[in-house]
CSV table of C-alpha atoms in Angstrom, one decimal:
chain,number,residue,atom,x,y,z
A,61,MET,CA,0.0,0.0,0.0
A,62,ARG,CA,1.4,3.4,-0.9
A,63,GLU,CA,2.2,5.8,1.9
A,64,PHE,CA,0.8,9.3,1.6
A,65,PRO,CA,3.5,12.0,1.6
A,66,VAL,CA,4.0,14.3,4.6
A,67,MET,CA,4.4,18.0,3.7
A,68,PRO,CA,5.6,20.9,5.9
A,69,ASP,CA,3.4,22.2,8.6
A,70,ALA,CA,0.4,24.3,7.4
A,71,GLU,CA,0.5,22.7,4.0
A,72,LEU,CA,-2.9,21.1,3.2
A,73,LEU,CA,-3.0,18.2,0.8
A,74,VAL,CA,-5.7,16.3,-1.1
A,75,PHE,CA,-5.1,13.3,-3.3
A,76,GLN,CA,-6.6,12.7,-6.7
A,77,ILE,CA,-7.9,9.2,-6.8
A,78,THR,CA,-6.5,6.9,-9.6
A,79,SER,CA,-8.8,3.9,-9.1
A,80,ASN,CA,-12.5,3.1,-8.5
A,81,ASP,CA,-12.2,1.3,-5.2
A,82,SER,CA,-11.8,4.2,-2.7
A,83,LYS,CA,-14.4,5.1,-0.1
A,84,CYS,CA,-15.0,8.1,2.2
A,85,ASP,CA,-14.5,7.2,5.8
A,86,GLY,CA,-16.9,10.0,6.8
A,87,CYS,CA,-20.1,9.5,4.8
A,88,GLY,CA,-19.3,6.1,3.3
A,89,ALA,CA,-19.7,7.2,-0.3
A,90,ASP,CA,-17.8,5.4,-3.1
A,91,LEU,CA,-15.2,7.7,-4.7
A,92,SER,CA,-14.6,7.1,-8.3
A,93,ARG,CA,-11.4,7.9,-10.3
A,94,GLY,CA,-10.7,11.6,-10.5
A,95,ARG,CA,-12.4,12.4,-7.2
A,96,MET,CA,-10.3,13.9,-4.4
A,97,LEU,CA,-9.5,12.5,-0.9
A,98,PHE,CA,-8.3,14.4,2.1
A,99,LYS,CA,-6.4,12.6,4.8
A,100,GLU,CA,-7.3,13.4,8.4
A,101,GLY,CA,-5.2,11.1,10.6
A,102,PRO,CA,-6.1,7.6,9.5
A,103,LYS,CA,-9.3,8.7,7.8
A,104,GLY,CA,-9.8,9.4,4.1
A,105,LEU,CA,-12.5,12.0,3.6
A,106,CYS,CA,-14.3,13.3,0.5
A,107,LEU,CA,-14.2,17.0,0.0
A,108,GLU,CA,-17.7,17.4,1.3
A,109,CYS,CA,-16.9,15.7,4.6
A,110,ALA,CA,-13.6,17.6,4.8
A,111,GLU,CA,-15.5,20.9,4.3
A,112,MET,CA,-13.4,21.8,1.3
A,113,ASP,CA,-16.1,21.4,-1.4
A,114,HIS,CA,-16.4,25.2,-1.5
A,115,LEU,CA,-13.1,25.4,-3.3
A,116,THR,CA,-12.4,25.3,-7.0
A,117,PHE,CA,-9.7,23.3,-8.7
A,118,LEU,CA,-7.0,25.4,-10.5
A,119,GLY,CA,-4.8,23.2,-12.7
A,120,ALA,CA,-1.1,23.7,-12.9
A,121,GLY,CA,0.3,25.3,-16.0
A,122,ASP,CA,0.0,29.1,-15.6
A,123,ALA,CA,2.6,30.1,-13.0
A,124,CYS,CA,1.3,33.7,-12.7
A,125,VAL,CA,-2.4,32.7,-12.2
A,126,THR,CA,-1.4,30.0,-9.7
A,127,ARG,CA,0.9,32.2,-7.7
A,128,ARG,CA,-1.6,35.0,-7.4
A,129,ALA,CA,-4.6,32.8,-6.8
A,130,ARG,CA,-2.7,31.2,-3.9
A,131,LYS,CA,-1.9,34.7,-2.6
A,132,TYR,CA,-5.6,35.8,-2.7
A,133,SER,CA,-7.3,32.7,-1.4
A,134,PRO,CA,-7.7,32.4,2.3
A,135,ILE,CA,-7.1,28.7,1.9
A,136,ALA,CA,-5.0,26.8,-0.7
A,137,VAL,CA,-4.9,23.0,-0.8
A,138,ILE,CA,-2.2,21.2,-2.9
A,139,VAL,CA,-3.7,18.5,-5.2
A,140,LEU,CA,-1.4,15.5,-5.7
A,141,LYS,CA,-1.8,12.4,-8.0
A,142,TRP,CA,0.2,9.2,-8.0
A,143,SER,CA,2.3,8.8,-11.2
A,144,ARG,CA,2.7,5.1,-12.0
A,145,ALA,CA,5.5,5.9,-14.5
A,146,ARG,CA,7.6,7.9,-12.0
A,147,LYS,CA,6.5,6.0,-8.9
A,148,ARG,CA,5.8,9.2,-6.9
A,149,TYR,CA,3.1,11.8,-6.2
A,150,GLU,CA,3.1,14.8,-8.5
A,151,ARG,CA,1.3,18.2,-8.1
A,152,GLN,CA,-1.7,18.6,-10.3
A,153,GLY,CA,-2.7,22.1,-9.1
A,154,LEU,CA,-4.5,23.8,-6.2
A,155,LEU,CA,-7.9,24.0,-4.6
A,156,VAL,CA,-8.6,27.7,-4.0
A,157,THR,CA,-11.6,30.0,-3.8
A,158,GLU,CA,-13.3,31.0,-7.1
A,159,ASP,CA,-13.0,34.6,-6.2
A,160,ALA,CA,-9.2,34.2,-5.9
A,161,ILE,CA,-9.0,32.6,-9.4
A,162,ASP,CA,-11.1,35.4,-10.9
A,163,ARG,CA,-8.9,38.1,-9.4
A,164,ALA,CA,-5.7,36.3,-10.4
A,165,GLU,CA,-6.9,35.8,-14.0
A,166,GLU,CA,-7.9,39.5,-14.2
A,167,GLU,CA,-4.4,40.5,-13.3
A,168,CYS,CA,-2.5,37.9,-15.4
A,169,LEU,CA,-4.5,37.4,-18.6
A,170,GLY,CA,-5.3,39.5,-21.6
A,171,ASP,CA,-8.9,40.6,-22.3
A,172,ALA,CA,-9.6,38.0,-25.0
A,173,GLU,CA,-8.2,35.0,-23.1
A,174,LEU,CA,-10.0,36.2,-19.9
A,175,ARG,CA,-13.4,36.4,-21.8
A,176,GLU,CA,-12.8,32.9,-23.2
A,177,ARG,CA,-12.1,31.4,-19.8
A,178,ARG,CA,-15.1,33.1,-18.2
A,179,GLN,CA,-17.4,31.8,-21.0
A,180,MET,CA,-16.1,28.3,-20.5
A,181,ALA,CA,-16.5,28.5,-16.7
A,182,ALA,CA,-20.1,29.9,-17.1
A,183,ALA,CA,-21.0,27.1,-19.5
A,184,LEU,CA,-19.7,24.5,-17.1
A,185,ARG,CA,-21.5,26.1,-14.2
A,186,ARG,CA,-24.8,26.0,-16.1
A,187,GLU,CA,-24.3,22.3,-16.8
A,188,ARG,CA,-23.9,21.6,-13.0
A,189,LEU,CA,-27.0,23.6,-11.9
A,190,ASP,CA,-30.7,23.0,-12.1
A,191,GLU,CA,-31.4,26.7,-12.6
A,192,ASP,CA,-35.1,26.7,-11.7
A,193,TYR,CA,-34.4,24.8,-8.5
A,194,VAL,CA,-31.5,27.1,-7.6
A,195,ARG,CA,-33.7,30.1,-8.0
A,196,ARG,CA,-36.4,28.6,-5.7
A,197,PHE,CA,-33.8,27.6,-3.1
A,198,ALA,CA,-32.3,31.1,-3.2
A,199,ALA,CA,-35.8,32.6,-2.7
A,200,ALA,CA,-36.3,30.3,0.3
A,201,VAL,CA,-32.9,31.4,1.8
A,202,ARG,CA,-33.9,35.1,1.3
A,203,LEU,CA,-37.3,34.4,3.0
A,204,ARG,CA,-35.7,32.8,6.0
A,205,TYR,CA,-32.8,35.3,6.2
A,206,PRO,CA,-34.2,38.6,4.9
A,207,ALA,CA,-31.3,40.7,6.3
A,208,ALA,CA,-28.5,38.7,4.6
A,209,PRO,CA,-26.2,40.6,2.3
A,210,ARG,CA,-27.2,41.3,-1.2
A,211,ASP,CA,-26.9,38.3,-3.6
A,212,ALA,CA,-25.8,36.0,-0.7
A,213,GLU,CA,-28.8,33.8,-1.3
A,214,THR,CA,-27.7,33.2,-4.9
A,215,ARG,CA,-24.2,32.2,-3.9
A,216,ILE,CA,-25.5,30.0,-1.2
A,217,ALA,CA,-28.0,28.2,-3.5
A,218,GLU,CA,-25.6,27.8,-6.4
A,219,HIS,CA,-23.1,26.1,-4.1
A,220,ALA,CA,-25.5,24.0,-2.1
A,221,CYS,CA,-27.5,22.8,-5.1
A,222,GLN,CA,-24.8,21.8,-7.5
A,223,LYS,CA,-25.7,18.6,-9.3
A,224,HIS,CA,-24.0,15.3,-8.2
A,225,SER,CA,-22.2,17.1,-5.4
A,226,GLY,CA,-23.8,15.3,-2.4
A,227,ARG,CA,-24.2,18.7,-0.7
A,228,VAL,CA,-27.1,19.7,1.5
A,229,GLY,CA,-29.0,21.3,-1.4
A,230,ARG,CA,-29.4,18.0,-3.2
A,231,THR,CA,-31.0,16.2,-0.2
A,232,ALA,CA,-34.7,15.3,-0.1
A,233,ALA,CA,-35.2,17.7,2.8
A,234,ALA,CA,-33.7,20.6,0.9
A,235,LYS,CA,-35.9,20.0,-2.1
A,236,GLU,CA,-38.8,20.5,0.2
A,237,PHE,CA,-37.1,23.7,1.4
A,238,ASP,CA,-36.9,22.4,4.9
A,239,GLU,CA,-35.6,25.1,7.3
A,240,THR,CA,-33.0,22.8,8.8
A,241,ALA,CA,-31.4,22.2,5.3
A,242,ILE,CA,-31.5,25.9,4.5
A,243,ASP,CA,-29.8,26.7,7.8
A,244,LEU,CA,-27.1,24.2,7.1
A,245,ALA,CA,-26.4,25.7,3.7
A,246,VAL,CA,-26.3,29.2,5.2
A,247,ARG,CA,-24.1,28.1,8.1
A,248,ALA,CA,-21.5,26.6,5.7
A,249,HIS,CA,-21.5,29.7,3.6
A,250,ILE,CA,-20.9,31.9,6.6
A,251,ARG,CA,-18.2,29.6,8.0
A,252,HIS,CA,-16.1,29.8,4.8
A,253,THR,CA,-16.8,33.4,3.7
A,254,HIS,CA,-17.3,35.4,6.9
A,255,THR,CA,-15.1,33.8,9.5
A,256,PRO,CA,-11.3,33.0,9.7
A,257,TYR,CA,-12.1,29.2,9.6
A,258,ASP,CA,-10.1,28.5,6.4
A,259,ALA,CA,-7.2,30.7,7.7
A,260,LEU,CA,-7.2,28.6,10.9
A,261,LEU,CA,-6.8,25.4,8.9
A,262,MET,CA,-4.0,27.0,6.9
A,263,ARG,CA,-2.2,27.8,10.2
A,264,GLY,CA,-2.4,24.1,11.3
A,265,SER,CA,-5.6,23.9,13.3
A,266,ASP,CA,-7.6,20.7,13.1
A,267,ARG,CA,-11.2,21.0,11.9
A,268,GLU,CA,-12.8,20.6,15.3
A,269,SER,CA,-10.7,23.3,16.9
A,270,ALA,CA,-11.3,25.6,14.0
A,271,ARG,CA,-15.0,25.0,14.2
A,272,ALA,CA,-15.1,25.7,17.9
A,273,SER,CA,-13.2,29.0,17.4
A,274,VAL,CA,-15.7,30.4,14.9
A,275,ARG,CA,-18.9,29.0,16.4
A,276,ARG,CA,-19.9,32.1,18.3
A,277,GLU,CA,-19.3,34.3,15.2
A,278,ILE,CA,-21.4,32.1,13.0
A,279,GLU,CA,-24.3,32.1,15.5
A,280,GLY,CA,-24.1,35.8,15.7
A,281,LEU,CA,-24.3,36.3,12.0
A,282,LEU,CA,-27.1,33.8,11.6
A,283,GLU,CA,-29.2,35.8,14.1
A,284,LEU,CA,-28.3,39.1,12.4
A,285,TRP,CA,-29.2,37.8,8.9
A,286,ARG,CA,-32.5,36.4,10.3
A,287,THR,CA,-33.6,39.5,12.3
A,288,GLY,CA,-31.6,42.4,11.1
């Protein structure tokens, strides 16, 4: 059995799966080739269970975009894949926030190339989303959290309801616009975008400690968005 490499402190790693016989130790889901696995002690977790599914994969190849995206993202996770030919793990790219990629591309790419990349990304996003369901989920978020920032409901819905993701927006309860499912989606959004949770992981905190550190901040924002 191959050993997973150990990187310096504060370096987060995920491993791109090369076979179809992997399983998440968190939710028990089968992980097919190409999916990503995060090692937490002896456990191997899918990105959803590792709370990294809010991140976007940025493939290696453009050093300028990669360098700046890593700079602007509050969390950057190295993606490794086993090379059978070279018998070693090799970097495939990074998991970073989509906003960081957008900012890096704006600074590094020419107008024509930037437009082409944005069009391709938008087309891929449309394939992943059930647009009518996303709109209705977003409306349910806004109804329950009327004081949330402008457009927050759309960002929450697009993330939570992505097809084939296994996220809370694809559950049966969410499709009935259950308040608990909506709360979970909003809580995850706040954790990653309005607290230092990701930065704590980058500094070496484990997930439980990082969650405990930001719990009061999350509860405060949930109440503020609900009541104003």
